[in-house]
XYZ file of C-alpha atoms in Angstrom:
323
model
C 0.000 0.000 0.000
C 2.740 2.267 0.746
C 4.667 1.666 -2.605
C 1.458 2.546 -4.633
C 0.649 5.475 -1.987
C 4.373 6.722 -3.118
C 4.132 6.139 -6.692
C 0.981 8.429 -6.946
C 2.347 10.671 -4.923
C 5.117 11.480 -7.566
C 2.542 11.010 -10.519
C 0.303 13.540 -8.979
C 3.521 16.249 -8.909
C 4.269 14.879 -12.468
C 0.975 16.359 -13.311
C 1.394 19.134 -11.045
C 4.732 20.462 -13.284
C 2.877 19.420 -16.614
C 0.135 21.151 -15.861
C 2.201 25.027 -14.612
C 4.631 24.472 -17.438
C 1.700 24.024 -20.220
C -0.428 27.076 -18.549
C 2.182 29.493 -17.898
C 3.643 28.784 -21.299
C -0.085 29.669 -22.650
C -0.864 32.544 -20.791
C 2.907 34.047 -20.485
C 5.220 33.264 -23.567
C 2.963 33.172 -26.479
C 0.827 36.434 -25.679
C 2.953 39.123 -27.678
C 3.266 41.446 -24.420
C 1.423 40.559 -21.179
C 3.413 43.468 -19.270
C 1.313 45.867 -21.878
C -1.775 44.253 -20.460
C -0.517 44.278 -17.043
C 0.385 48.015 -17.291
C -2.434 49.344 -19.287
C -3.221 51.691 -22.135
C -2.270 54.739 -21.078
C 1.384 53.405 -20.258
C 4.086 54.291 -22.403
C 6.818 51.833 -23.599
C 9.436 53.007 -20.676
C 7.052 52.325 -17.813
C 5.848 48.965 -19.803
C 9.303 47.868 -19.698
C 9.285 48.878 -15.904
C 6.291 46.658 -15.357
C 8.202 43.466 -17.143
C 11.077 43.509 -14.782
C 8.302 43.796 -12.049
C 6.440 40.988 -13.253
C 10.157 38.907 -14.007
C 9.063 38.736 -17.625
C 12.456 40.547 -18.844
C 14.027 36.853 -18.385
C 14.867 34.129 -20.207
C 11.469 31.844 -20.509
C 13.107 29.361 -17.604
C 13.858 31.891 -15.191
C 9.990 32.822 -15.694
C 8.821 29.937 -15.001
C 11.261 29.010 -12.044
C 9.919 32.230 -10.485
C 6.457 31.491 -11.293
C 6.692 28.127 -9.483
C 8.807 29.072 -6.425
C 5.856 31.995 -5.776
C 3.232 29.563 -6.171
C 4.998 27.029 -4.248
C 7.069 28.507 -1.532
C 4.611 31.574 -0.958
C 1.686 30.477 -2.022
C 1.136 33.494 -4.659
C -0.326 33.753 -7.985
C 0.429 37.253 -8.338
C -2.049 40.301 -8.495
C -5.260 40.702 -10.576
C -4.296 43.250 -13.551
C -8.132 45.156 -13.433
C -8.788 45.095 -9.483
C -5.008 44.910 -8.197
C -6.046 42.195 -5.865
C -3.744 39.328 -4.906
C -5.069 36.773 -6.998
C -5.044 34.039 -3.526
C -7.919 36.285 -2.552
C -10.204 36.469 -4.968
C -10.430 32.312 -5.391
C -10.450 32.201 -1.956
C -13.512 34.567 -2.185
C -15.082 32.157 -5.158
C -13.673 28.846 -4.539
C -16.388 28.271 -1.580
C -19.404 28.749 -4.135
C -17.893 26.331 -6.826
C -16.802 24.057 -4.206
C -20.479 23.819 -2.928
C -22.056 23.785 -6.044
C -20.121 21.253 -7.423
C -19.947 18.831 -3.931
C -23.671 19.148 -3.162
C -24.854 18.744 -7.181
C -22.627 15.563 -6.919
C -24.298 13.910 -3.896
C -27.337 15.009 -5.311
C -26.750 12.954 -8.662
C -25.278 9.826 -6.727
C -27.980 9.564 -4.113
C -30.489 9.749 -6.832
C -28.396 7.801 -9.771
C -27.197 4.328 -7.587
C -30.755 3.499 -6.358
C -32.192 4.177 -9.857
C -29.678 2.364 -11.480
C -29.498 -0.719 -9.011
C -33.304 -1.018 -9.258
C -33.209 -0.672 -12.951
C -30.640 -3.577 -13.994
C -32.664 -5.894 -11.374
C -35.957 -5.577 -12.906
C -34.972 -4.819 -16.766
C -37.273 -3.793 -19.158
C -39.792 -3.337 -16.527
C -42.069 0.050 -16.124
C -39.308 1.707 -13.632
C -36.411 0.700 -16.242
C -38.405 2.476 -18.855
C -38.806 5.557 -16.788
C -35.295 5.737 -15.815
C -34.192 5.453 -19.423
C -36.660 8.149 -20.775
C -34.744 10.317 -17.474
C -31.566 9.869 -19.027
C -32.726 10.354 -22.333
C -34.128 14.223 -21.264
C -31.034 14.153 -18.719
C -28.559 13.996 -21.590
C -30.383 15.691 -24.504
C -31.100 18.984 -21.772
C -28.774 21.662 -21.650
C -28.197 23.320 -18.264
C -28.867 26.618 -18.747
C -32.332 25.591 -20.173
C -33.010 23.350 -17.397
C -31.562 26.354 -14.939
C -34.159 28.936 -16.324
C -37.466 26.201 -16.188
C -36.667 25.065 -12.874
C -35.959 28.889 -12.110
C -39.472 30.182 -13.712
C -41.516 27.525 -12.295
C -40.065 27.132 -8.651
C -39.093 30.851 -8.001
C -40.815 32.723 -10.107
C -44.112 30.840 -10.459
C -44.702 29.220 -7.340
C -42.417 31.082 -4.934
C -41.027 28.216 -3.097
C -37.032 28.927 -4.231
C -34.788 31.697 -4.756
C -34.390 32.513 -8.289
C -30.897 33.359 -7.790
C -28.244 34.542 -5.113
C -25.819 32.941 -2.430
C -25.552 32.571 1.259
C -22.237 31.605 3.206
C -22.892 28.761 5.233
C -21.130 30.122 7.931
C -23.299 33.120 8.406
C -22.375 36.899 6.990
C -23.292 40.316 7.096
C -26.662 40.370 6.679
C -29.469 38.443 9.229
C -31.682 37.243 6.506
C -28.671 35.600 4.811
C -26.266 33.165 6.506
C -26.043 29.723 7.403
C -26.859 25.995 6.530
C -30.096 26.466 6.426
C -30.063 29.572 3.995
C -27.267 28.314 2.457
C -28.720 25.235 1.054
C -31.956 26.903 0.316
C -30.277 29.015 -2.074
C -28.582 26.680 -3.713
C -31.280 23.448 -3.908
C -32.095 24.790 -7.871
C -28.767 24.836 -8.956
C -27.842 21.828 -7.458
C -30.908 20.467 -9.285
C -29.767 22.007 -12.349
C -26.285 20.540 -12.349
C -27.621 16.916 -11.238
C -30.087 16.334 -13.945
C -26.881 15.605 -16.786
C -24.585 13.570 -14.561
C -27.279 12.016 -12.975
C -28.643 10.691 -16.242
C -25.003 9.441 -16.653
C -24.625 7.538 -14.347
C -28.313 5.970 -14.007
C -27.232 4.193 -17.168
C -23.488 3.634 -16.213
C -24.804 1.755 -12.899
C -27.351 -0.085 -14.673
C -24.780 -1.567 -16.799
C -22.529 -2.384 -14.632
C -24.928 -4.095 -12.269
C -26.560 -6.309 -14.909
C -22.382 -6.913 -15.820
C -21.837 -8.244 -12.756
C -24.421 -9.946 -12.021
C -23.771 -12.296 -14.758
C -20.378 -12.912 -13.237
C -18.901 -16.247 -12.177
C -18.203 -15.655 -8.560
C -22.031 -13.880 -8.144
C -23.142 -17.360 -9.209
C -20.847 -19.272 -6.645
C -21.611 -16.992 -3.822
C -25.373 -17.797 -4.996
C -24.462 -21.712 -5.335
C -23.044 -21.853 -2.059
C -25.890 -20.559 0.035
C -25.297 -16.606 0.562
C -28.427 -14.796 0.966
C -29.145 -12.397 -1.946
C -28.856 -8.903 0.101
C -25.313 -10.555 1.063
C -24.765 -11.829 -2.579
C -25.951 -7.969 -3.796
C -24.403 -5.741 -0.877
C -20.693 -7.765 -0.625
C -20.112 -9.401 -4.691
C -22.339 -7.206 -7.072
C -22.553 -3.680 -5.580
C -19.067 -3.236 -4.570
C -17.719 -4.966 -7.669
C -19.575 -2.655 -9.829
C -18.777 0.602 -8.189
C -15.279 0.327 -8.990
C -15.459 1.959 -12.743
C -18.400 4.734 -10.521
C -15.437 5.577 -8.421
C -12.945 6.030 -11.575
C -15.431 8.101 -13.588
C -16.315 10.371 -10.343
C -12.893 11.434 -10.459
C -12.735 12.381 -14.162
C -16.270 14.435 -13.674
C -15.345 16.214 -11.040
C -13.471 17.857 -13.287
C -15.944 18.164 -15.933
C -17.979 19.772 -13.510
C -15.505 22.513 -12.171
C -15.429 23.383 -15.814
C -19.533 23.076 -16.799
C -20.229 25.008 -13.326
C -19.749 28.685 -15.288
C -23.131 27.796 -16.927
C -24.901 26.750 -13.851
C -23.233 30.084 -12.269
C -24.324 32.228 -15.046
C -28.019 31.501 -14.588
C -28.398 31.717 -11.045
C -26.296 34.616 -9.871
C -23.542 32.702 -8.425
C -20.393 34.436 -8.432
C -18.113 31.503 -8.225
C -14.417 30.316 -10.094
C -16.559 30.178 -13.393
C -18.342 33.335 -13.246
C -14.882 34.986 -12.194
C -12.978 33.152 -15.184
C -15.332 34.550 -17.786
C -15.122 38.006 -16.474
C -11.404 37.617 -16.687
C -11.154 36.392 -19.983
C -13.123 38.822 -20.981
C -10.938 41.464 -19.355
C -7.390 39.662 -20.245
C -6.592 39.730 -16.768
C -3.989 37.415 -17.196
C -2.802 36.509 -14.003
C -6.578 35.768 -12.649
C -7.046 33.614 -15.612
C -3.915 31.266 -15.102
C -4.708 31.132 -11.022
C -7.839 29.906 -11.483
C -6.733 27.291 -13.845
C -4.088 26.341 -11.780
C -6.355 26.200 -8.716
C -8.401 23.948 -11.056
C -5.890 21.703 -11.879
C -4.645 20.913 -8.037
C -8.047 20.424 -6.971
C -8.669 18.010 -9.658
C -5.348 16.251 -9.237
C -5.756 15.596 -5.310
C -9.336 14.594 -5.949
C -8.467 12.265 -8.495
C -5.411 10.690 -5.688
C -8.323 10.324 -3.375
C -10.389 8.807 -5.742
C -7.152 6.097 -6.327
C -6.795 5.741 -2.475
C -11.093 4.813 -2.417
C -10.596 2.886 -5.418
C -7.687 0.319 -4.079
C -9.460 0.017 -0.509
C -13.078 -0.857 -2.731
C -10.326 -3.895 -4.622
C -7.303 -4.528 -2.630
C -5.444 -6.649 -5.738
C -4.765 -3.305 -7.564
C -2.051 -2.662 -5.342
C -0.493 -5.928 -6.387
C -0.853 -4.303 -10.128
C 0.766 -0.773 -9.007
């Protein structure tokens, strides 16, 4: 366990390196002058020059990216914003919670939902459930988000009142009285974590059906049957956990999807979270921003994905023999 531990340890800052080298390369060297940006229009070429040694972009590309790493690394900086002027550390430490929550709560909203569909689906195929659950993933899949954002906002909040139609409480309380808390924090963000379900969740309704009926088909389901095991024994300890193994790869993979398909999601229900603040900054070529939040992006999916390897070899122990 240790050994494979170790070895994904150093794959994971493999990544890491791959990852800053291919960003900063992206956002730094090819742009024809990101000092100009960084300094503005009205600066002329003296003070833009002034602003490149600031910024260490007066050096060969190596020493750029040496210095690029040892801030991010040693100190923990990704620079200033160009437009606001703010260290970069705070503003996705402003937005990272409102992704974070989006994104966490939309995916135990799809698994809670998806794994008992799915189970009950491959059980009793073809029956009137199974045809429901298809014709779900069917709408699932074919419906974009921001559609399904602005129904469920029209009919819930606007129509019937029930929801917000758009806003965000901290769930540790803030400012205001009327806003703050779990309570107000989840009511706030029950549409949009409806909203982002409804795709993954069709996903994975069919993913889990398929593996289930897989695996039940399997040799050693029919010898724990042929020996005597119970079927909630044969289902909870040889199909389930068998078949959640390729669940627990893919989770990783869309967890990543989702950081990236949150900006939609954001966009429709006045969430000011990493996507909201990456458009804005593309929009604004405010460099620095941009590449933090990518890079912010890129940890968080590489340490979720090293947890996800961790889940995966305690779910089936011989993959450490295969490390």
């Amino acid at each position: 366990m240790a050994t494979f531990l170790i070895r994904r340890v150093f794959w994971a800052v493999f990544l890491f390196l791959a990852a800053t080298i291919i960003t900063y390369i992206i956002f730094f060297v090819i742009p024809a002058d990101p000092a100009a940006l960084a300094c503005g229009r009205a600066c002329n070429q003296k003070e833009v020059h002034r602003v490149a040694h600031f910024l260490y972009l007066d050096r060969p590309v190596w020493k750029q990216y040496l210095h690029f790493l040892w801030n991010l690394v040693g100190h923990q900086s990704l620079g200033h914003s160009f437009v606001s002027r703010q260290p970069v550390r705070f503003i996705i430490g402003q937005d990272a919670p409102v992704t974070a929550s989006l994104v966490f709560g939309g995916a135990l909203f799809w698994l809670s939902l998806s794994i008992p569909i799915g189970v009950l689906s491959a059980l009793k195929p073809r029956s009137i459930l199974d045809r429901l659950s298809m014709t779900f993933v069917l709408v699932g899949i074919s419906a974009h988000p921001v559609w399904i954002g602005l129904i469920l906002s029209y009919v819930f909040g606007y129509k019937i009142g029930v929801t917000p139609i758009a806003g965000y409480c901290n769930f540790f309380g803030g400012s205001s009285a009327t806003c703050g808390g779990p309570v107000q924090w989840a009511y706030h963000l029950i549409l949009p974590w409806i909203t982002f379900m409804v795709l993954f969740a069709a996903l994975y309704v069919r993913l889990v059906r398929a593996n289930v009926m897989e695996t039940m088909n399997e040799d050693y389901v029919r010898t724990a049957r042929a020996k005597g095991a119970s079927e909630r024994r044969v289902m909870i300890h040889h199909v389930l956990r068998n078949s959640m193994l390729p669940i627990v790869t893919i989770l990783g993979m869309d967890i990543g999807l989702a950081l990236g398909g949150a900006v939609f999601t954001e966009s429709v229900f006045d969430l000011r979270g990493l996507g909201a603040e990456l458009v804005t900054a593309a929009l604004n070529k405010d460099v620095p921003l941009v590449v933090g939040i990518v890079v912010f992006a890129t940890i968080a999916v590489i340490v979720f994905n090293f947890l996800v390897d961790v889940v995966y070899v305690w779910l089936d122990p011989r993959i450490r023999l295969g490390a």
